[in-house]
GROMACS .gro file of C-alpha atoms in nm:
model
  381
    1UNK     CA    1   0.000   0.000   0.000
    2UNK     CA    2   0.171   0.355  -0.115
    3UNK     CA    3   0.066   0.678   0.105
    4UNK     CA    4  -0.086   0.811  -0.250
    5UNK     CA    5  -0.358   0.526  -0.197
    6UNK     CA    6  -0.447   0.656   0.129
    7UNK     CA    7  -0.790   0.900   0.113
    8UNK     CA    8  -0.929   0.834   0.439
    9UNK     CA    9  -0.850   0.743   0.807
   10UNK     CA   10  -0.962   0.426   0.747
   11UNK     CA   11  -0.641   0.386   0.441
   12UNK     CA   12  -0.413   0.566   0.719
   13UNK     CA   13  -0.465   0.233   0.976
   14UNK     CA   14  -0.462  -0.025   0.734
   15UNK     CA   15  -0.149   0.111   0.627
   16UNK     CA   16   0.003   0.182   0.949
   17UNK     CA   17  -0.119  -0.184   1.039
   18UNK     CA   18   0.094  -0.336   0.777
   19UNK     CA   19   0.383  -0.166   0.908
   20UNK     CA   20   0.427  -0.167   1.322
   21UNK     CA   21   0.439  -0.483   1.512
   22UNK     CA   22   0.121  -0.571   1.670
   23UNK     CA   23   0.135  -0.427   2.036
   24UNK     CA   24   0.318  -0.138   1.930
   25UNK     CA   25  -0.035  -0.087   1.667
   26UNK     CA   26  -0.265  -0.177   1.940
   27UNK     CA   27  -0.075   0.084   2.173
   28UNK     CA   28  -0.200   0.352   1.910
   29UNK     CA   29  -0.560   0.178   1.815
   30UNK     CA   30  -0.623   0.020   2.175
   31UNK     CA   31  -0.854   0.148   2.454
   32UNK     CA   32  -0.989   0.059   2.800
   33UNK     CA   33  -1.169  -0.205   2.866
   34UNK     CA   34  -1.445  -0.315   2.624
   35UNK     CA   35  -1.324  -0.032   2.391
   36UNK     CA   36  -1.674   0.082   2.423
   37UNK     CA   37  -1.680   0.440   2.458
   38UNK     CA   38  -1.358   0.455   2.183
   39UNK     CA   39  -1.601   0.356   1.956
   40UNK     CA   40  -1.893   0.545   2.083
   41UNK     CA   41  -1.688   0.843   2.006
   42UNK     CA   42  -1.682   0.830   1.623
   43UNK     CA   43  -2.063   0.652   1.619
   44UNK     CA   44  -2.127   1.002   1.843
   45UNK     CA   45  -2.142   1.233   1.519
   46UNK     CA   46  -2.335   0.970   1.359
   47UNK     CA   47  -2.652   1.091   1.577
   48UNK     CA   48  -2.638   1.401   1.380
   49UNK     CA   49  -2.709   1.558   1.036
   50UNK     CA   50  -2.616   1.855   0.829
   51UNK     CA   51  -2.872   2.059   0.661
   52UNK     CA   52  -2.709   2.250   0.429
   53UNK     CA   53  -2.792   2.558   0.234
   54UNK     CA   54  -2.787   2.630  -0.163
   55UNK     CA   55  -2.765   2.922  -0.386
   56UNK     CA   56  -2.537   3.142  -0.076
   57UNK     CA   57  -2.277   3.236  -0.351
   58UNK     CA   58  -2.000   3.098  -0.176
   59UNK     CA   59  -1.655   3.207  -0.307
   60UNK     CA   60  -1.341   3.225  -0.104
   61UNK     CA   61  -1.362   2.969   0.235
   62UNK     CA   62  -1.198   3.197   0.561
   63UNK     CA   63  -1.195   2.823   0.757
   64UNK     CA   64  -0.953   2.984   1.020
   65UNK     CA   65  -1.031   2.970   1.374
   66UNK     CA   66  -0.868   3.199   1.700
   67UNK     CA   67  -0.873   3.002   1.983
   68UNK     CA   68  -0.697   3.080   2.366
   69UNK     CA   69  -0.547   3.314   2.180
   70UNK     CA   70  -0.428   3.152   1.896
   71UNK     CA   71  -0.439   3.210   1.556
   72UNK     CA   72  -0.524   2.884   1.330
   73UNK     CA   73  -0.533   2.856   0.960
   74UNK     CA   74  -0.754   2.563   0.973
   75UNK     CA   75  -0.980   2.485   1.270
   76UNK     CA   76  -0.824   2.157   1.360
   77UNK     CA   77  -0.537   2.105   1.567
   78UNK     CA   78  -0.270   1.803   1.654
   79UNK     CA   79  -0.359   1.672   2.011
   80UNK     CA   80  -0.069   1.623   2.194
   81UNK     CA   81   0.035   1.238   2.199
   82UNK     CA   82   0.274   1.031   2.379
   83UNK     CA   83   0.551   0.785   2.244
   84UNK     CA   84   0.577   0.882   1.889
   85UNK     CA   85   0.956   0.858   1.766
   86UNK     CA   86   0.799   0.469   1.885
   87UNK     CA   87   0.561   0.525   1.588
   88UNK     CA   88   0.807   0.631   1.374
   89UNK     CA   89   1.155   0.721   1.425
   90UNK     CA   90   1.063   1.133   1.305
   91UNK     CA   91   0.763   1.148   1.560
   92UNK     CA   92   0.680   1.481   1.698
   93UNK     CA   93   0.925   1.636   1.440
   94UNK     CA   94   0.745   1.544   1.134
   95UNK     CA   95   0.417   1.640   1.389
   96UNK     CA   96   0.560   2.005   1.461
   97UNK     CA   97   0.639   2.008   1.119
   98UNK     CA   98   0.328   1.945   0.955
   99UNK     CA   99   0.116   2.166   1.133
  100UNK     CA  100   0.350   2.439   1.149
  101UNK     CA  101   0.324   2.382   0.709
  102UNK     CA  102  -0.080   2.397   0.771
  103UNK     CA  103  -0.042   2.708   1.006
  104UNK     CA  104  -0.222   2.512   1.257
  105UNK     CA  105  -0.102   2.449   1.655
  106UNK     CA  106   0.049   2.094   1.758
  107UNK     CA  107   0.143   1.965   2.110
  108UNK     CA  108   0.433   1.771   2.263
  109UNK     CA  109   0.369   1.585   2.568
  110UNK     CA  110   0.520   1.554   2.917
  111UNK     CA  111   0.597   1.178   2.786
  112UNK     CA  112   0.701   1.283   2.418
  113UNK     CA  113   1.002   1.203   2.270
  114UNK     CA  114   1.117   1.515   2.117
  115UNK     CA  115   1.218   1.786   2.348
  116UNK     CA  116   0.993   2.085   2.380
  117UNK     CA  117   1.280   2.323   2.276
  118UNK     CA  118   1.367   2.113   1.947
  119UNK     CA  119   0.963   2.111   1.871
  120UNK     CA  120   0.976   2.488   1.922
  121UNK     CA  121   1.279   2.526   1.682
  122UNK     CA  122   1.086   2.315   1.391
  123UNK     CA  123   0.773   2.508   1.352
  124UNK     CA  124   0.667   2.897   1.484
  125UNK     CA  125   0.330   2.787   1.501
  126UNK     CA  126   0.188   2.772   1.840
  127UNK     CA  127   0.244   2.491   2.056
  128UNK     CA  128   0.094   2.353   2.331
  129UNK     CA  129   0.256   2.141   2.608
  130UNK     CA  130   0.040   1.852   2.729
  131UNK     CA  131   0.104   1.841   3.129
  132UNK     CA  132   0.090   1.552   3.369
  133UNK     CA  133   0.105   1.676   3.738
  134UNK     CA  134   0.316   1.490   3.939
  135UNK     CA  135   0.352   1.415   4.328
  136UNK     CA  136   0.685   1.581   4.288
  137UNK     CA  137   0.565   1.969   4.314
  138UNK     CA  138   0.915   2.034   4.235
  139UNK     CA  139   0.968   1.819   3.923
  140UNK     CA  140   0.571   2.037   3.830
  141UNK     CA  141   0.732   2.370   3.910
  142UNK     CA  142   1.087   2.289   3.711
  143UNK     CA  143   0.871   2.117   3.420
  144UNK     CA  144   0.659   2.451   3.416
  145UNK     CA  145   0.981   2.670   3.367
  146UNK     CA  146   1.091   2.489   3.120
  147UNK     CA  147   0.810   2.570   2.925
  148UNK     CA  148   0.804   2.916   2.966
  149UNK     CA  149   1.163   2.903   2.878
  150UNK     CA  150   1.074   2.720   2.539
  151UNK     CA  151   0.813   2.974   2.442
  152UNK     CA  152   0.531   2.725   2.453
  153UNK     CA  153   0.147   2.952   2.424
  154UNK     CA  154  -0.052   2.741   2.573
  155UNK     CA  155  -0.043   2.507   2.924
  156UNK     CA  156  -0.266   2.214   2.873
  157UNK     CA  157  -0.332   2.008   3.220
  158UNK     CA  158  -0.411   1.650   3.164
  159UNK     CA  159  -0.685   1.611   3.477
  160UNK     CA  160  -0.837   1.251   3.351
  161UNK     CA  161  -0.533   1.026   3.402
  162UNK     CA  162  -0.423   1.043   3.754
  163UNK     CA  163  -0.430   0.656   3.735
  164UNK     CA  164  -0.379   0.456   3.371
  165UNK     CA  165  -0.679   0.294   3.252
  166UNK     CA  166  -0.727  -0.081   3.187
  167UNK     CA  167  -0.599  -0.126   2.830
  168UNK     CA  168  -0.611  -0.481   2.785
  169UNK     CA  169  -0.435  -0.533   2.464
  170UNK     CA  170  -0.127  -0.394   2.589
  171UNK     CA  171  -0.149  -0.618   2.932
  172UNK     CA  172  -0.196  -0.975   2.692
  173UNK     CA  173   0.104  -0.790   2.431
  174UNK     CA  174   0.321  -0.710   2.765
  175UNK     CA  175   0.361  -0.386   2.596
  176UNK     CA  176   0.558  -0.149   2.837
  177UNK     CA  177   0.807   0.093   2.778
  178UNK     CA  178   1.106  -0.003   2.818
  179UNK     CA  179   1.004  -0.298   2.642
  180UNK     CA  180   0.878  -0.623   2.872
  181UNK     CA  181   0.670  -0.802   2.632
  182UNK     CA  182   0.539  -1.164   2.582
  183UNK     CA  183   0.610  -1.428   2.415
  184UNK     CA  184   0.352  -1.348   2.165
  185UNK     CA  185   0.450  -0.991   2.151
  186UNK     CA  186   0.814  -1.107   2.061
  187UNK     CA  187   0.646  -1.297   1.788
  188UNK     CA  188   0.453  -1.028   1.633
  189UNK     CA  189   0.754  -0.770   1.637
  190UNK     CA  190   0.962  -1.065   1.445
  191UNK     CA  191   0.743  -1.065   1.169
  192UNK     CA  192   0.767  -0.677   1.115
  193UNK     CA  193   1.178  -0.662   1.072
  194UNK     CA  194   1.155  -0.348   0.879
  195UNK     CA  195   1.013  -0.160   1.208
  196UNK     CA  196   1.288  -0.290   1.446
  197UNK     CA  197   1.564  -0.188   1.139
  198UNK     CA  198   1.448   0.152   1.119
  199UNK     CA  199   1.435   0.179   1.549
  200UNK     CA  200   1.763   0.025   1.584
  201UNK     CA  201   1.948   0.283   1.313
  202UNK     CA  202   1.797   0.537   1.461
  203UNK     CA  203   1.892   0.754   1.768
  204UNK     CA  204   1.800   0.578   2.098
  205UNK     CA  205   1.459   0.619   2.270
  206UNK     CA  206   1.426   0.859   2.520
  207UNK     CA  207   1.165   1.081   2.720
  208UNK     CA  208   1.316   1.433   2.722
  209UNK     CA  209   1.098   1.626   2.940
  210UNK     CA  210   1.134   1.340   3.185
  211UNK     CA  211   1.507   1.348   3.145
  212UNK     CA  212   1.708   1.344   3.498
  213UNK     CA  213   1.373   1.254   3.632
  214UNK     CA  214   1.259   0.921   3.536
  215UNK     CA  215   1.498   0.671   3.486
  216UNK     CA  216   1.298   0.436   3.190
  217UNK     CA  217   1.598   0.223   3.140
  218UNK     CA  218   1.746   0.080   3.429
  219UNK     CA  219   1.444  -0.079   3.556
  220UNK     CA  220   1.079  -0.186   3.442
  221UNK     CA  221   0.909   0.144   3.443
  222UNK     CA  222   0.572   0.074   3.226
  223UNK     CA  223   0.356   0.402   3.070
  224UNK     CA  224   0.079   0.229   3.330
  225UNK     CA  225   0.319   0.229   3.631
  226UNK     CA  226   0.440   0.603   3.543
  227UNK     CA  227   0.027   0.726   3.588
  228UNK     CA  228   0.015   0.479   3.916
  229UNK     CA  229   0.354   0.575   4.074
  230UNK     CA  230   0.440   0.896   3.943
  231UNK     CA  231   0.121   1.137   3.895
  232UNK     CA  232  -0.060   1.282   4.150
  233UNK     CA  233  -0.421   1.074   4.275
  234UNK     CA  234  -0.506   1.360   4.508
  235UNK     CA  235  -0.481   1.646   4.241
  236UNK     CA  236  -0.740   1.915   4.316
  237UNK     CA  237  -0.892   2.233   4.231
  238UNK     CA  238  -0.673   2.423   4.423
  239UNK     CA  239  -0.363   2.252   4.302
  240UNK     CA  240  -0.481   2.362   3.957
  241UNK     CA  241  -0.578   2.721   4.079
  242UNK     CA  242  -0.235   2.742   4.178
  243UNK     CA  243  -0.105   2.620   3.863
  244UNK     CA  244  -0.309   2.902   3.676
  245UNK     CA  245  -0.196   3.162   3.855
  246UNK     CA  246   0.188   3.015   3.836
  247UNK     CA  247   0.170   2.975   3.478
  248UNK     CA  248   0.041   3.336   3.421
  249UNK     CA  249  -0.090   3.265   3.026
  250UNK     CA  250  -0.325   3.076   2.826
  251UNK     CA  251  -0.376   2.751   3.066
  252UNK     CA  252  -0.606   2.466   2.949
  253UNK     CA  253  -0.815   2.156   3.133
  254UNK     CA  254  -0.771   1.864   2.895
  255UNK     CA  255  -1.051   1.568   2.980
  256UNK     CA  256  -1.318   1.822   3.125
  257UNK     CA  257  -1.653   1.617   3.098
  258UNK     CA  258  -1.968   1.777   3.311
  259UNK     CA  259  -2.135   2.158   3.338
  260UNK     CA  260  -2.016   2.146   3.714
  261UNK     CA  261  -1.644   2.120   3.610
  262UNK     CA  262  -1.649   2.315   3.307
  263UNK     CA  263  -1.763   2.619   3.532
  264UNK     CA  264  -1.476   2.525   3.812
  265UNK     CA  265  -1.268   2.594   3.547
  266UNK     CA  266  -1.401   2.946   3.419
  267UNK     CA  267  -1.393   3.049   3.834
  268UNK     CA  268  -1.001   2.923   3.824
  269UNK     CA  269  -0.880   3.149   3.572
  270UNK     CA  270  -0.883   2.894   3.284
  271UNK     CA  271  -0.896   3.037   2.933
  272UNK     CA  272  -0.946   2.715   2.765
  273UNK     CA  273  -1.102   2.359   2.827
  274UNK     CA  274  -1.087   2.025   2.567
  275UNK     CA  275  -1.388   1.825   2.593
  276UNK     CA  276  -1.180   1.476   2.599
  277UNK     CA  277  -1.242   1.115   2.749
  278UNK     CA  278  -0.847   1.077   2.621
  279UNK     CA  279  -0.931   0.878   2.305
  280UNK     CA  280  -1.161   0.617   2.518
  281UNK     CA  281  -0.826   0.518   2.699
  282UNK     CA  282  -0.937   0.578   3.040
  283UNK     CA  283  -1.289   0.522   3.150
  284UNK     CA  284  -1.495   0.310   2.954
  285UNK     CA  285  -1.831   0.345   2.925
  286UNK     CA  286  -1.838   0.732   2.986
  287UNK     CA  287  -2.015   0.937   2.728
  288UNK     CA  288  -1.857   1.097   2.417
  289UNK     CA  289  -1.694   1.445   2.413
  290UNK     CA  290  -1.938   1.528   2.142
  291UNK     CA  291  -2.229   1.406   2.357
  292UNK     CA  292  -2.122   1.672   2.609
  293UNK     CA  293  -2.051   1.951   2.389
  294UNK     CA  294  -2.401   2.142   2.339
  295UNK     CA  295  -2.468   2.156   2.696
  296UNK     CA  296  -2.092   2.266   2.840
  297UNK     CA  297  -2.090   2.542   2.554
  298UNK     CA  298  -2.433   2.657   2.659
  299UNK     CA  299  -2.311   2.668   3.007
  300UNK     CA  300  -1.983   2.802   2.962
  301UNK     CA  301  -1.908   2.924   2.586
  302UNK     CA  302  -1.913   3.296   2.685
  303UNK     CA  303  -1.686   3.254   2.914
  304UNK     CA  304  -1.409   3.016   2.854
  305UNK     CA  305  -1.298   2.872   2.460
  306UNK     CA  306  -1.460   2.479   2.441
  307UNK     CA  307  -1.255   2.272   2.230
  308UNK     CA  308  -1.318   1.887   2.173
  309UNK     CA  309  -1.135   1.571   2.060
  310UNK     CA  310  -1.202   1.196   2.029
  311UNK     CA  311  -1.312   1.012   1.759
  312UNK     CA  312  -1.302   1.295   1.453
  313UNK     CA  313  -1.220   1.121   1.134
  314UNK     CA  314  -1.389   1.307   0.912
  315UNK     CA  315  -1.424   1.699   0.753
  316UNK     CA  316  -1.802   1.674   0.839
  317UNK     CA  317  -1.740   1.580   1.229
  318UNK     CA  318  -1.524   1.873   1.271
  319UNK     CA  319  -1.806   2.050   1.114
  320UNK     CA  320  -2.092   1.893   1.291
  321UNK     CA  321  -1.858   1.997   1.627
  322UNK     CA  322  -1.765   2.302   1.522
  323UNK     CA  323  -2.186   2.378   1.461
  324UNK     CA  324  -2.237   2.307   1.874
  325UNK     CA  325  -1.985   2.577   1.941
  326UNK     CA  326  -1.682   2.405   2.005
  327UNK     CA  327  -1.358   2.661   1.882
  328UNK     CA  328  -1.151   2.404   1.748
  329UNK     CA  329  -1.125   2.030   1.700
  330UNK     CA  330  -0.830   1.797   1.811
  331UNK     CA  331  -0.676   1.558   1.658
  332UNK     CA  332  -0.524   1.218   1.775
  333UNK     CA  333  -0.548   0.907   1.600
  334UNK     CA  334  -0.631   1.112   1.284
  335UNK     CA  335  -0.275   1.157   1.240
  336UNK     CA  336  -0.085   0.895   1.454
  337UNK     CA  337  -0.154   0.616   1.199
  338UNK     CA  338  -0.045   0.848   0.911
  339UNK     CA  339   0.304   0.927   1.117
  340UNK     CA  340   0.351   0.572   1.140
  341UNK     CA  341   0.314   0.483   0.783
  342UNK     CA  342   0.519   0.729   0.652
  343UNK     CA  343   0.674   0.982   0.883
  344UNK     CA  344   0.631   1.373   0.805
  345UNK     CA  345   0.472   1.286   0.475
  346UNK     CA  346   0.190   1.052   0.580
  347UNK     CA  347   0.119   1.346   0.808
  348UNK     CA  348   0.101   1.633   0.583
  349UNK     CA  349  -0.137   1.402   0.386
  350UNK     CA  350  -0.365   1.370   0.675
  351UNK     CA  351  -0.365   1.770   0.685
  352UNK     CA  352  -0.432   1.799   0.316
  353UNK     CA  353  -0.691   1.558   0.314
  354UNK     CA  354  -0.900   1.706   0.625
  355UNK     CA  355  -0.842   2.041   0.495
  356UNK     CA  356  -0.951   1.966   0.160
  357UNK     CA  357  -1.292   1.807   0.329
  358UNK     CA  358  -1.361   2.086   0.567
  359UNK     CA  359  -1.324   2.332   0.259
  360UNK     CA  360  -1.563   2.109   0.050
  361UNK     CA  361  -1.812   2.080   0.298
  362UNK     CA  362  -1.830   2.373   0.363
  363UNK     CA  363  -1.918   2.487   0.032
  364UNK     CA  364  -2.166   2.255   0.031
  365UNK     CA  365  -2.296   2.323   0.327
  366UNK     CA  366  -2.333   2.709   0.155
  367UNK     CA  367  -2.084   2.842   0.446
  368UNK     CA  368  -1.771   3.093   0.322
  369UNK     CA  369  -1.658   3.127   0.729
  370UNK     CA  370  -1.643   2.911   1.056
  371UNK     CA  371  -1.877   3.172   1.241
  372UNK     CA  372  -2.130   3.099   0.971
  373UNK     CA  373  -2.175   2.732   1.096
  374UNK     CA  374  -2.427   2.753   1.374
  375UNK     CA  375  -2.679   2.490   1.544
  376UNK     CA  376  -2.957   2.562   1.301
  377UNK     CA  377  -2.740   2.363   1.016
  378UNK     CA  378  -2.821   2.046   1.253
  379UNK     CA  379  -3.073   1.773   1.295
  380UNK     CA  380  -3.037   1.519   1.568
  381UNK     CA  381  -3.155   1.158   1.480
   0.00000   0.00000   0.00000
């Protein structure tokens, strides 16, 4: 399969299937548990219609979007991820560099694998730095320097991960990192030898912003036991209050789910929240971001920019999501399978591709600018 027969999201994972090993896939495709709310996420948008409108004279499409302050060409944004030089050995620089082509923002997380400085030096777009808070109030305050120091716009707080959910495929793959994995694990990464050629020529793995902190090689340190060991249980609203006032910018609550929270984080200074039930990794069974959206924005949208992720795979959910209210749409899987099949490239396809759906649809949907999307271009089902 070349990247030039890839149209959809659906052509992105079959290709980035053929490629990685299996628990290194599953890490990327897996969720918690039954996997039932990942795939209640996508089947969310299905609940809804467009309506569109004819004969508006549509001519040039404005699709950018300002959101915590930020200036987007396209109203889409790439979520920040974990792992990905794991993906592919380019990870978050073929990520910064994509977006930063697209004049959209990207993240780097507190367990990427590209330093927030060298993300910063790839693209001047804005960035956002996905953070984990730690029981370690000094590792929270030095990792929150650092980021001022790197010029990174916008804090974004992880608050639904103070424990790792139950993601079984990794537990029967023995998927950890550094690597502890079973028998059949071992099996499936010897049948993908062009993966482990390209890791092993490539620099070493490492966790940069964990650097001096975390030692991932000398003993069995898993992603699971760095949320149940590391990360803080007994984070509050008061830590985070603290936090906002610290940081002294644009400071975001990723995995905000109900009214009552969304408003906690309007009274603690927030400028931002992202609608998020982290890709249907954590708790299954909740609801969908999407579900939630109508009702936080009526509660809060005045107030405090509502952003969502989970599940988008196509131009018309961003649409659909972008019709409720939310400012902006993230993106997770939507490029992760396209960095795995093929680096940078596969991920400035992904871009192309959604951009070239959002601008189509909204033509036919008889809409020249975002603001021109509103709720009366839906029908629930």
């Amino acid at each position: 399969m070349r990247l030039s027969d890839c149209h959809s999201f659906h052509d992105f994972r079959r290709m980035a299937q053929a490629r990685l090993p299996g628990p290194i896939f599953d890490y990327i495709d897996g969720a918690a548990d039954d996997e039932v709310t990942y795939r209640r996420n996508t089947a969310a948008f299905e609940t809804c219609q467009l309506v569109p409108n004819v004969l508006r004279g549509v001519g040039e499409i404005d699709m950018s979007v300002t959101v915590m302050g930020q200036k987007l060409a396209m109203p889409v944004y790439c979520s920040p991820t974990a792992l990905q030089r794991l993906f592919h050995h380019e990870g978050e620089r073929a990520v910064a560099a994509a977006a930063g082509k697209h004049g959209t923002m990207f993240g780097v997380s507190s367990l990427g694998t590209v330093s927030l400085e060298e993300a910063r030096r790839i693209s001047s777009g804005p960035q956002v730095y996905q953070f984990y808070f730690h029981k370690d109030r000094g590792l929270n305050r030095a990792m929150m320097e650092r980021a001022k120091q790197a010029g990174i716009e916008v804090m974004m707080l992880t608050v639904d991960s103070i424990t790792g959910g139950n993601r079984e495929r990794d537990k029967r793959t023995g998927f950890s990192i550094p690597f502890r994995l079973t028998l059949a694990g071992m099996m499936q990464f010897a049948v993908k030898p062009a993966w482990a050629i390209n890791y092993l020529t490539h620099e070493g793995f490492k966790l940069p912003q964990l650097d001096g902190h975390v030692d991932m090689g000398g003993g069995a340190l898993s992603i699971s036991r760095y949320f149940t060991e590391m990360l803080d249980p007994c984070l509050s609203w008061d830590d985070v209050a603290a936090m906002v006032r610290e940081w002294g910018g644009q400071f975001c609550l990723k995995g905000v789910m109900s009214v009552d929270d969304a408003k906690r984080a309007v009274e603690i200074g927030c400028t931002g929240i992202v609608l998020s039930n982290h890709g249907g990794r954590q708790l299954d069974g909740s609801c969908s971001a999407f579900d939630q959206l109508a009702e936080i924005v009526d509660a809060v949208g005045d107030r405090i920019d509502v952003i969502m992720d989970g599940g988008v795979q196509r131009g018309t959910h961003v649409l659909k999501a972008l019709s409720l209210g939310a400012k902006a749409v993230g993106l997770g899987r939507y490029y992760l399978f396209p960095l795995a099949a093929a680096g940078q490239p596969g991920v400035e396809r992904a871009l192309d591709l959604m951009r070239s759906e959002i601008e189509r649809d909204m033509r036919l949907m008889g809409c020249a600018s975002i603001d021109q999307l509103t709720r009366s271009n839906l029908r629930f089902v």
